[in-house]
Amino acid sequence: MTRRVGLSARRIFGVLSAVTLLATVSGCGLLGGSDEQQPAESAGSGKVEKAKIKLGLLPILDVASVHIAIKKGYFQEEGLEIEPIKIQGGAAAIPGLIKGDLDISFGNWVSFMLAESKQGAKDVGGLKLINDGYQTKPDMFLILAKADSPVKSPKDFEGKTIAINTFQNIAELTAKATLEAADVDLTKVNFKEFPFPDMEAAVQNGTVDAAFMVEPFISRAQRTSGQITVLDAASGPTDGIPIGGYATTGKFADENPKTVAAFQRAMAKGQRDAADRPTVEPLLVEYAGVDKETASLVHFGEFPTSLDATRLQRVAELMRTYGLLKEEFDVKPMLVSSSGS
């Protein structure tokens, strides 16, 4: 049973171009050494330390790989049982990880990096990133408004309110980056928190003027309410930006290396299979509560099969651009190595 736990466009392009150039020039990547953390092949002999995993998830397309791995028995093959626990966003998952209400959680990279930069999980060994989850493609990070809304272009958002699922996360960051790239004065735009499943209704009843949605809620809002796209927040300065993945605490990773390695192996298979649309669509009906037709319309992003430090560093650079990070931040120490340590 599921439980709940509670700048300028030119500068952006410059930062991201520099990151891309450095990654291309050296085979060792931006941060030195190997950039890709492959799923652990083995964390040693013997059973996993903890068989039942409390895993924080959102009812969104991004976590399809988990549901595939459950359905196909990949976790079971590794000696793991997954207990899904519904969360509202990555920021909301972090207290659960720290308290031990969650063992592992999906979340957006922004929230995890921000918490780590503030040493919010210092008492439990910090936050550790163990699996990549999802990466943007066009039409899967959209800001939608009512069909008859006066908001027709990004500039119209000035003086208006946009719903996002949580503050200081990938939604707020990419929304601000693309709005500013469209010459919108961010000081005149308001953001308000709403769970993804509630956004369509909030737009329709006028509680907010628009909403930053992800799949399958984009397709549902377009199909059932006729809502229109005002801005693709995965374009321009945020094109191909990594979205989120799976994190745990340093304490959990240190005490359960075989468990983490087993989770990585099962997820590698789930991530691989998530690229197959016919596999994912029926699962969306089950765990996200959308109808079959909506599931057939959703826009897919990328499901990376390895953690890439250079790719994730791009998120940190964008956070620095918008003041979420006050100093340079090296992502690589957060990544769990292939040995599960």
Short mmCIF file of C-alpha atoms in Angstrom, two decimals:
data_model
loop_
_atom_site.label_atom_id
_atom_site.label_comp_id
_atom_site.label_asym_id
_atom_site.label_seq_id
_atom_site.Cartn_x
_atom_site.Cartn_y
_atom_site.Cartn_z
CA MET A 1 0.00 0.00 0.00
CA THR A 2 1.34 3.43 -0.91
CA ARG A 3 2.11 5.83 1.95
CA ARG A 4 2.86 9.56 1.90
CA VAL A 5 5.81 11.45 3.29
CA GLY A 6 5.37 14.62 3.79
CA LEU A 7 20.80 36.55 -15.29
CA SER A 8 20.64 36.77 -18.79
CA ALA A 9 20.16 34.30 -21.62
CA ARG A 10 23.62 35.06 -23.00
CA ARG A 11 25.23 34.22 -19.67
CA ILE A 12 23.32 30.94 -19.45
CA PHE A 13 24.38 29.86 -22.93
CA GLY A 14 27.96 30.80 -22.10
CA VAL A 15 28.03 28.68 -18.97
CA LEU A 16 26.47 25.66 -20.66
CA SER A 17 28.64 25.96 -23.74
CA ALA A 18 31.76 26.03 -21.56
CA VAL A 19 30.67 22.91 -19.75
CA THR A 20 29.98 21.13 -23.04
CA LEU A 21 33.34 22.19 -24.51
CA LEU A 22 35.32 21.00 -21.50
CA ALA A 23 33.50 17.67 -21.56
CA THR A 24 34.34 17.23 -25.24
CA VAL A 25 38.01 18.23 -25.08
CA SER A 26 39.06 15.60 -22.54
CA GLY A 27 38.21 11.90 -22.53
CA CYS A 28 38.35 12.17 -18.73
CA GLY A 29 35.57 14.77 -18.76
CA LEU A 30 35.05 17.99 -16.87
CA LEU A 31 35.82 16.68 -13.42
CA GLY A 32 38.74 14.40 -14.15
CA GLY A 33 38.76 10.61 -14.09
CA SER A 34 35.91 8.54 -15.37
CA ASP A 35 32.62 10.41 -15.69
CA GLU A 36 30.28 7.46 -15.82
CA GLN A 37 29.35 5.52 -12.72
CA GLN A 38 28.20 2.18 -14.06
CA PRO A 39 25.76 0.11 -12.00
CA ALA A 40 27.62 -2.15 -9.62
CA GLU A 41 28.37 -5.61 -10.99
CA SER A 42 28.89 -6.96 -7.50
CA ALA A 43 29.19 -5.66 -3.96
CA GLY A 44 30.62 -8.94 -2.72
CA SER A 45 29.11 -12.31 -1.95
CA GLY A 46 26.14 -12.88 0.30
CA LYS A 47 22.65 -11.50 0.64
CA VAL A 48 21.67 -7.85 0.63
CA GLU A 49 21.75 -6.15 4.01
CA LYS A 50 18.18 -4.84 3.71
CA ALA A 51 15.69 -6.67 1.53
CA LYS A 52 12.69 -4.34 1.79
CA ILE A 53 13.32 -0.85 0.40
CA LYS A 54 11.11 2.15 1.19
CA LEU A 55 11.32 4.05 -2.10
CA GLY A 56 9.99 7.59 -2.58
CA LEU A 57 8.23 8.07 -5.93
CA LEU A 58 6.02 10.56 -7.77
CA PRO A 59 3.16 9.46 -10.07
CA ILE A 60 4.98 10.71 -13.19
CA LEU A 61 6.53 9.26 -16.34
CA ASP A 62 10.05 9.85 -14.99
CA VAL A 63 9.82 6.81 -12.67
CA ALA A 64 8.49 4.33 -15.22
CA SER A 65 11.71 2.34 -14.95
CA VAL A 66 10.98 1.50 -11.30
CA HIS A 67 7.56 0.12 -12.14
CA ILE A 68 9.03 -1.87 -15.00
CA ALA A 69 11.68 -3.34 -12.69
CA ILE A 70 8.98 -4.28 -10.19
CA LYS A 71 6.70 -5.76 -12.85
CA LYS A 72 9.42 -7.79 -14.55
CA GLY A 73 10.88 -9.07 -11.29
CA TYR A 74 14.26 -7.34 -11.64
CA PHE A 75 14.26 -6.26 -7.99
CA GLN A 76 13.10 -9.69 -6.87
CA GLU A 77 15.97 -11.29 -8.78
CA GLU A 78 18.33 -9.14 -6.73
CA GLY A 79 16.71 -10.12 -3.43
CA LEU A 80 14.86 -6.81 -3.04
CA GLU A 81 11.25 -5.90 -2.34
CA ILE A 82 10.15 -2.34 -3.15
CA GLU A 83 7.63 -0.47 -0.99
CA PRO A 84 6.55 2.61 -3.02
CA ILE A 85 5.91 5.74 -0.94
CA LYS A 86 4.26 8.70 -2.64
CA ILE A 87 6.06 12.07 -2.40
CA GLN A 88 5.27 15.51 -3.85
CA GLY A 89 8.78 16.26 -5.08
CA GLY A 90 12.49 15.82 -4.48
CA ALA A 91 12.63 18.55 -1.84
CA ALA A 92 9.83 16.83 0.10
CA ALA A 93 11.72 13.53 -0.04
CA ILE A 94 14.87 14.78 1.66
CA PRO A 95 13.46 14.98 5.23
CA GLY A 96 12.16 11.45 4.74
CA LEU A 97 15.62 10.23 3.75
CA ILE A 98 17.22 11.97 6.71
CA LYS A 99 14.69 10.58 9.20
CA GLY A 100 14.85 7.10 7.72
CA ASP A 101 11.22 7.14 6.58
CA LEU A 102 12.66 6.55 3.10
CA ASP A 103 15.66 4.40 2.23
CA ILE A 104 15.99 5.67 -1.35
CA SER A 105 14.00 8.29 -3.21
CA PHE A 106 13.50 9.63 -6.69
CA GLY A 107 13.89 13.38 -6.84
CA ASN A 108 15.12 16.21 -9.01
CA TRP A 109 18.83 16.95 -9.07
CA VAL A 110 18.35 20.57 -8.05
CA SER A 111 16.81 19.71 -4.69
CA PHE A 112 19.43 17.05 -3.93
CA MET A 113 22.36 19.31 -4.85
CA LEU A 114 20.95 22.29 -2.99
CA ALA A 115 20.45 20.26 0.18
CA GLU A 116 23.97 18.85 -0.07
CA SER A 117 25.48 22.30 -0.61
CA LYS A 118 23.83 23.41 2.63
CA GLN A 119 24.95 20.22 4.42
CA GLY A 120 21.32 19.50 5.21
CA ALA A 121 21.99 15.77 5.54
CA LYS A 122 25.39 16.06 7.24
CA ASP A 123 24.32 13.98 10.26
CA VAL A 124 23.51 11.00 8.03
CA GLY A 125 26.60 11.15 5.84
CA GLY A 126 25.21 13.56 3.29
CA LEU A 127 23.15 12.75 0.22
CA LYS A 128 24.44 10.21 -2.29
CA LEU A 129 23.27 9.82 -5.88
CA ILE A 130 23.00 6.17 -6.90
CA ASN A 131 21.06 6.11 -10.19
CA ASP A 132 20.25 8.49 -13.01
CA GLY A 133 16.57 8.67 -13.80
CA TYR A 134 15.41 11.03 -16.51
CA GLN A 135 16.60 13.66 -18.96
CA THR A 136 14.62 16.20 -20.96
CA LYS A 137 13.53 16.13 -24.56
CA PRO A 138 11.22 18.63 -26.30
CA ASP A 139 7.56 18.84 -25.25
CA MET A 140 7.91 17.11 -21.89
CA PHE A 141 8.46 20.18 -19.66
CA LEU A 142 5.63 22.52 -20.66
CA ILE A 143 4.00 25.56 -19.09
CA LEU A 144 0.31 25.31 -20.00
CA ALA A 145 -2.57 27.80 -19.82
CA LYS A 146 -6.32 27.65 -20.56
CA ALA A 147 -7.29 27.76 -24.21
CA ASP A 148 -9.07 31.10 -23.70
CA SER A 149 -6.37 32.54 -21.42
CA PRO A 150 -4.97 36.01 -22.12
CA VAL A 151 -1.55 34.41 -21.65
CA LYS A 152 -0.44 33.67 -25.20
CA SER A 153 3.32 34.24 -25.03
CA PRO A 154 6.02 34.13 -22.33
CA LYS A 155 5.94 37.93 -21.90
CA ASP A 156 2.31 37.60 -20.83
CA PHE A 157 3.44 35.81 -17.68
CA GLU A 158 4.50 39.12 -16.16
CA GLY A 159 2.04 39.83 -13.36
CA LYS A 160 0.71 36.25 -13.50
CA THR A 161 1.02 33.13 -11.32
CA ILE A 162 2.50 29.81 -12.45
CA ALA A 163 2.02 26.55 -10.55
CA ILE A 164 5.08 24.40 -9.84
CA ASN A 165 5.20 21.22 -7.77
CA THR A 166 7.78 22.46 -5.24
CA PHE A 167 10.08 25.45 -4.85
CA GLN A 168 13.83 25.35 -5.45
CA ASN A 169 13.64 22.38 -7.77
CA ILE A 170 14.24 21.58 -11.43
CA ALA A 171 10.83 22.94 -12.41
CA GLU A 172 11.43 26.37 -10.92
CA LEU A 173 14.98 26.50 -12.25
CA THR A 174 14.16 25.57 -15.85
CA ALA A 175 11.07 27.78 -15.83
CA LYS A 176 13.13 30.79 -14.77
CA ALA A 177 15.92 30.04 -17.23
CA THR A 178 13.60 29.80 -20.23
CA LEU A 179 11.42 32.71 -19.13
CA GLU A 180 14.44 34.96 -18.80
CA ALA A 181 15.74 33.75 -22.16
CA ALA A 182 12.41 35.00 -23.55
CA ASP A 183 13.06 38.46 -22.01
CA VAL A 184 10.54 38.01 -19.19
CA ASP A 185 11.09 40.07 -16.02
CA LEU A 186 11.24 37.34 -13.38
CA THR A 187 10.51 39.80 -10.57
CA LYS A 188 7.02 40.15 -12.03
CA VAL A 189 6.24 36.41 -12.16
CA ASN A 190 4.73 34.58 -9.18
CA PHE A 191 5.10 30.85 -8.48
CA LYS A 192 2.75 28.78 -6.34
CA GLU A 193 3.12 25.17 -5.18
CA PHE A 194 0.65 22.53 -6.38
CA PRO A 195 0.99 18.75 -6.69
CA PHE A 196 1.21 17.69 -10.34
CA PRO A 197 -2.17 15.84 -10.27
CA ASP A 198 -3.93 19.05 -9.13
CA MET A 199 -2.46 21.47 -11.65
CA GLU A 200 -4.91 20.96 -14.48
CA ALA A 201 -7.86 21.86 -12.23
CA ALA A 202 -6.00 24.83 -10.73
CA VAL A 203 -5.50 26.27 -14.22
CA GLN A 204 -9.08 25.59 -15.27
CA ASN A 205 -10.66 27.18 -12.20
CA GLY A 206 -8.37 30.21 -12.31
CA THR A 207 -6.48 29.54 -9.08
CA VAL A 208 -3.33 30.00 -11.16
CA ASP A 209 -2.82 31.44 -14.63
CA ALA A 210 -0.66 28.57 -15.88
CA ALA A 211 1.14 25.48 -14.66
CA PHE A 212 4.50 23.85 -15.18
CA MET A 213 3.52 20.27 -16.01
CA VAL A 214 5.23 16.99 -16.77
CA GLU A 215 3.92 13.81 -18.33
CA PRO A 216 1.42 12.24 -18.15
CA PHE A 217 -0.31 15.37 -16.84
CA ILE A 218 0.61 17.43 -19.90
CA SER A 219 -1.17 15.08 -22.27
CA ARG A 220 -4.16 14.77 -19.94
CA ALA A 221 -4.56 18.56 -19.62
CA GLN A 222 -4.25 19.04 -23.38
CA ARG A 223 -6.68 16.24 -24.16
CA THR A 224 -9.37 16.73 -21.51
CA SER A 225 -9.22 20.51 -20.97
CA GLY A 226 -7.74 21.76 -24.22
CA GLN A 227 -4.95 23.58 -22.41
CA ILE A 228 -2.32 25.19 -24.61
CA THR A 229 1.46 25.40 -24.51
CA VAL A 230 2.88 28.82 -23.76
CA LEU A 231 6.49 27.81 -23.17
CA ASP A 232 8.62 24.69 -23.50
CA ALA A 233 10.83 24.80 -20.39
CA ALA A 234 13.16 22.16 -21.87
CA SER A 235 14.37 24.36 -24.70
CA GLY A 236 17.09 26.90 -25.38
CA PRO A 237 19.29 27.14 -22.26
CA THR A 238 17.74 24.00 -20.75
CA ASP A 239 17.63 21.77 -23.82
CA GLY A 240 18.57 18.22 -22.80
CA ILE A 241 19.04 19.16 -19.14
CA PRO A 242 19.16 16.23 -16.68
CA ILE A 243 16.03 16.17 -14.53
CA GLY A 244 16.39 13.75 -11.67
CA GLY A 245 17.28 10.37 -10.34
CA TYR A 246 17.63 8.31 -7.20
CA ALA A 247 19.37 9.28 -3.97
CA THR A 248 20.01 7.87 -0.53
CA THR A 249 22.05 8.98 2.47
CA GLY A 250 25.73 8.31 2.99
CA LYS A 251 24.81 6.41 6.13
CA PHE A 252 22.47 4.07 4.24
CA ALA A 253 24.97 3.55 1.42
CA ASP A 254 27.81 2.78 3.84
CA GLU A 255 25.74 0.35 5.91
CA ASN A 256 24.05 -1.32 2.92
CA PRO A 257 26.54 -1.50 0.03
CA LYS A 258 25.17 -4.80 -1.30
CA THR A 259 21.63 -3.45 -1.16
CA VAL A 260 22.61 -0.32 -3.10
CA ALA A 261 24.51 -2.39 -5.67
CA ALA A 262 21.51 -4.69 -6.10
CA PHE A 263 19.23 -1.66 -6.54
CA GLN A 264 21.59 -0.30 -9.20
CA ARG A 265 21.60 -3.55 -11.15
CA ALA A 266 17.81 -3.84 -11.13
CA MET A 267 17.40 -0.19 -12.13
CA ALA A 268 19.86 -0.53 -15.01
CA LYS A 269 17.50 -3.09 -16.53
CA GLY A 270 14.44 -0.96 -15.80
CA GLN A 271 16.04 2.13 -17.36
CA ARG A 272 16.94 0.12 -20.45
CA ASP A 273 13.39 -1.21 -20.85
CA ALA A 274 11.80 2.20 -20.24
CA ALA A 275 12.88 3.24 -23.73
CA ASP A 276 10.26 0.81 -25.08
CA ARG A 277 7.00 2.73 -25.30
CA PRO A 278 4.66 -0.31 -25.45
CA THR A 279 6.16 -1.47 -22.15
CA VAL A 280 5.59 1.88 -20.41
CA GLU A 281 2.10 2.89 -21.57
CA PRO A 282 0.08 0.26 -19.66
CA LEU A 283 2.10 0.97 -16.52
CA LEU A 284 1.20 4.66 -16.71
CA VAL A 285 -2.45 3.67 -16.56
CA GLU A 286 -1.72 1.68 -13.40
CA TYR A 287 0.55 3.92 -11.34
CA ALA A 288 -0.21 7.40 -12.69
CA GLY A 289 -3.98 6.91 -12.98
CA VAL A 290 -4.35 8.12 -16.55
CA ASP A 291 -6.52 6.53 -19.25
CA LYS A 292 -5.09 4.49 -22.11
CA GLU A 293 -5.54 7.20 -24.72
CA THR A 294 -3.66 9.76 -22.64
CA ALA A 295 -0.88 7.25 -22.00
CA SER A 296 -0.56 6.76 -25.75
CA LEU A 297 0.01 10.50 -26.24
CA VAL A 298 2.68 11.27 -23.68
CA HIS A 299 6.03 12.68 -24.80
CA PHE A 300 8.98 10.63 -23.63
CA GLY A 301 12.28 11.93 -22.33
CA GLU A 302 15.54 9.99 -22.02
CA PHE A 303 16.16 7.24 -19.44
CA PRO A 304 19.98 7.26 -18.96
CA THR A 305 21.54 3.95 -17.94
CA SER A 306 24.56 5.41 -16.13
CA LEU A 307 25.43 8.33 -13.86
CA ASP A 308 27.49 10.88 -15.76
CA ALA A 309 29.26 13.48 -13.62
CA THR A 310 29.71 15.92 -16.50
CA ARG A 311 26.03 15.75 -17.40
CA LEU A 312 24.96 16.40 -13.79
CA GLN A 313 27.51 19.18 -13.38
CA ARG A 314 25.55 21.09 -15.99
CA VAL A 315 22.67 21.33 -13.49
CA ALA A 316 24.98 22.72 -10.81
CA GLU A 317 26.27 25.37 -13.21
CA LEU A 318 22.74 26.49 -14.03
CA MET A 319 21.93 26.62 -10.31
CA ARG A 320 24.96 28.86 -9.79
CA THR A 321 23.76 31.12 -12.57
CA TYR A 322 20.45 31.66 -10.77
CA GLY A 323 21.85 32.00 -7.28
CA LEU A 324 20.64 28.68 -5.89
CA LEU A 325 24.28 27.79 -5.33
CA LYS A 326 26.45 30.57 -3.93
CA GLU A 327 29.77 28.87 -4.64
CA GLU A 328 31.20 26.38 -7.11
CA PHE A 329 29.83 22.92 -6.46
CA ASP A 330 31.47 19.65 -7.47
CA VAL A 331 28.82 16.97 -8.08
CA LYS A 332 31.19 14.03 -8.33
CA PRO A 333 31.63 13.37 -4.56
CA MET A 334 27.88 12.77 -4.33
CA LEU A 335 27.99 9.87 -6.79
CA VAL A 336 28.12 6.34 -5.43
CA SER A 337 30.88 4.35 -7.09
CA SER A 338 30.32 1.12 -8.95
CA SER A 339 31.58 -0.78 -5.93
CA GLY A 340 28.56 0.43 -3.98
CA SER A 341 30.71 2.34 -1.52
#
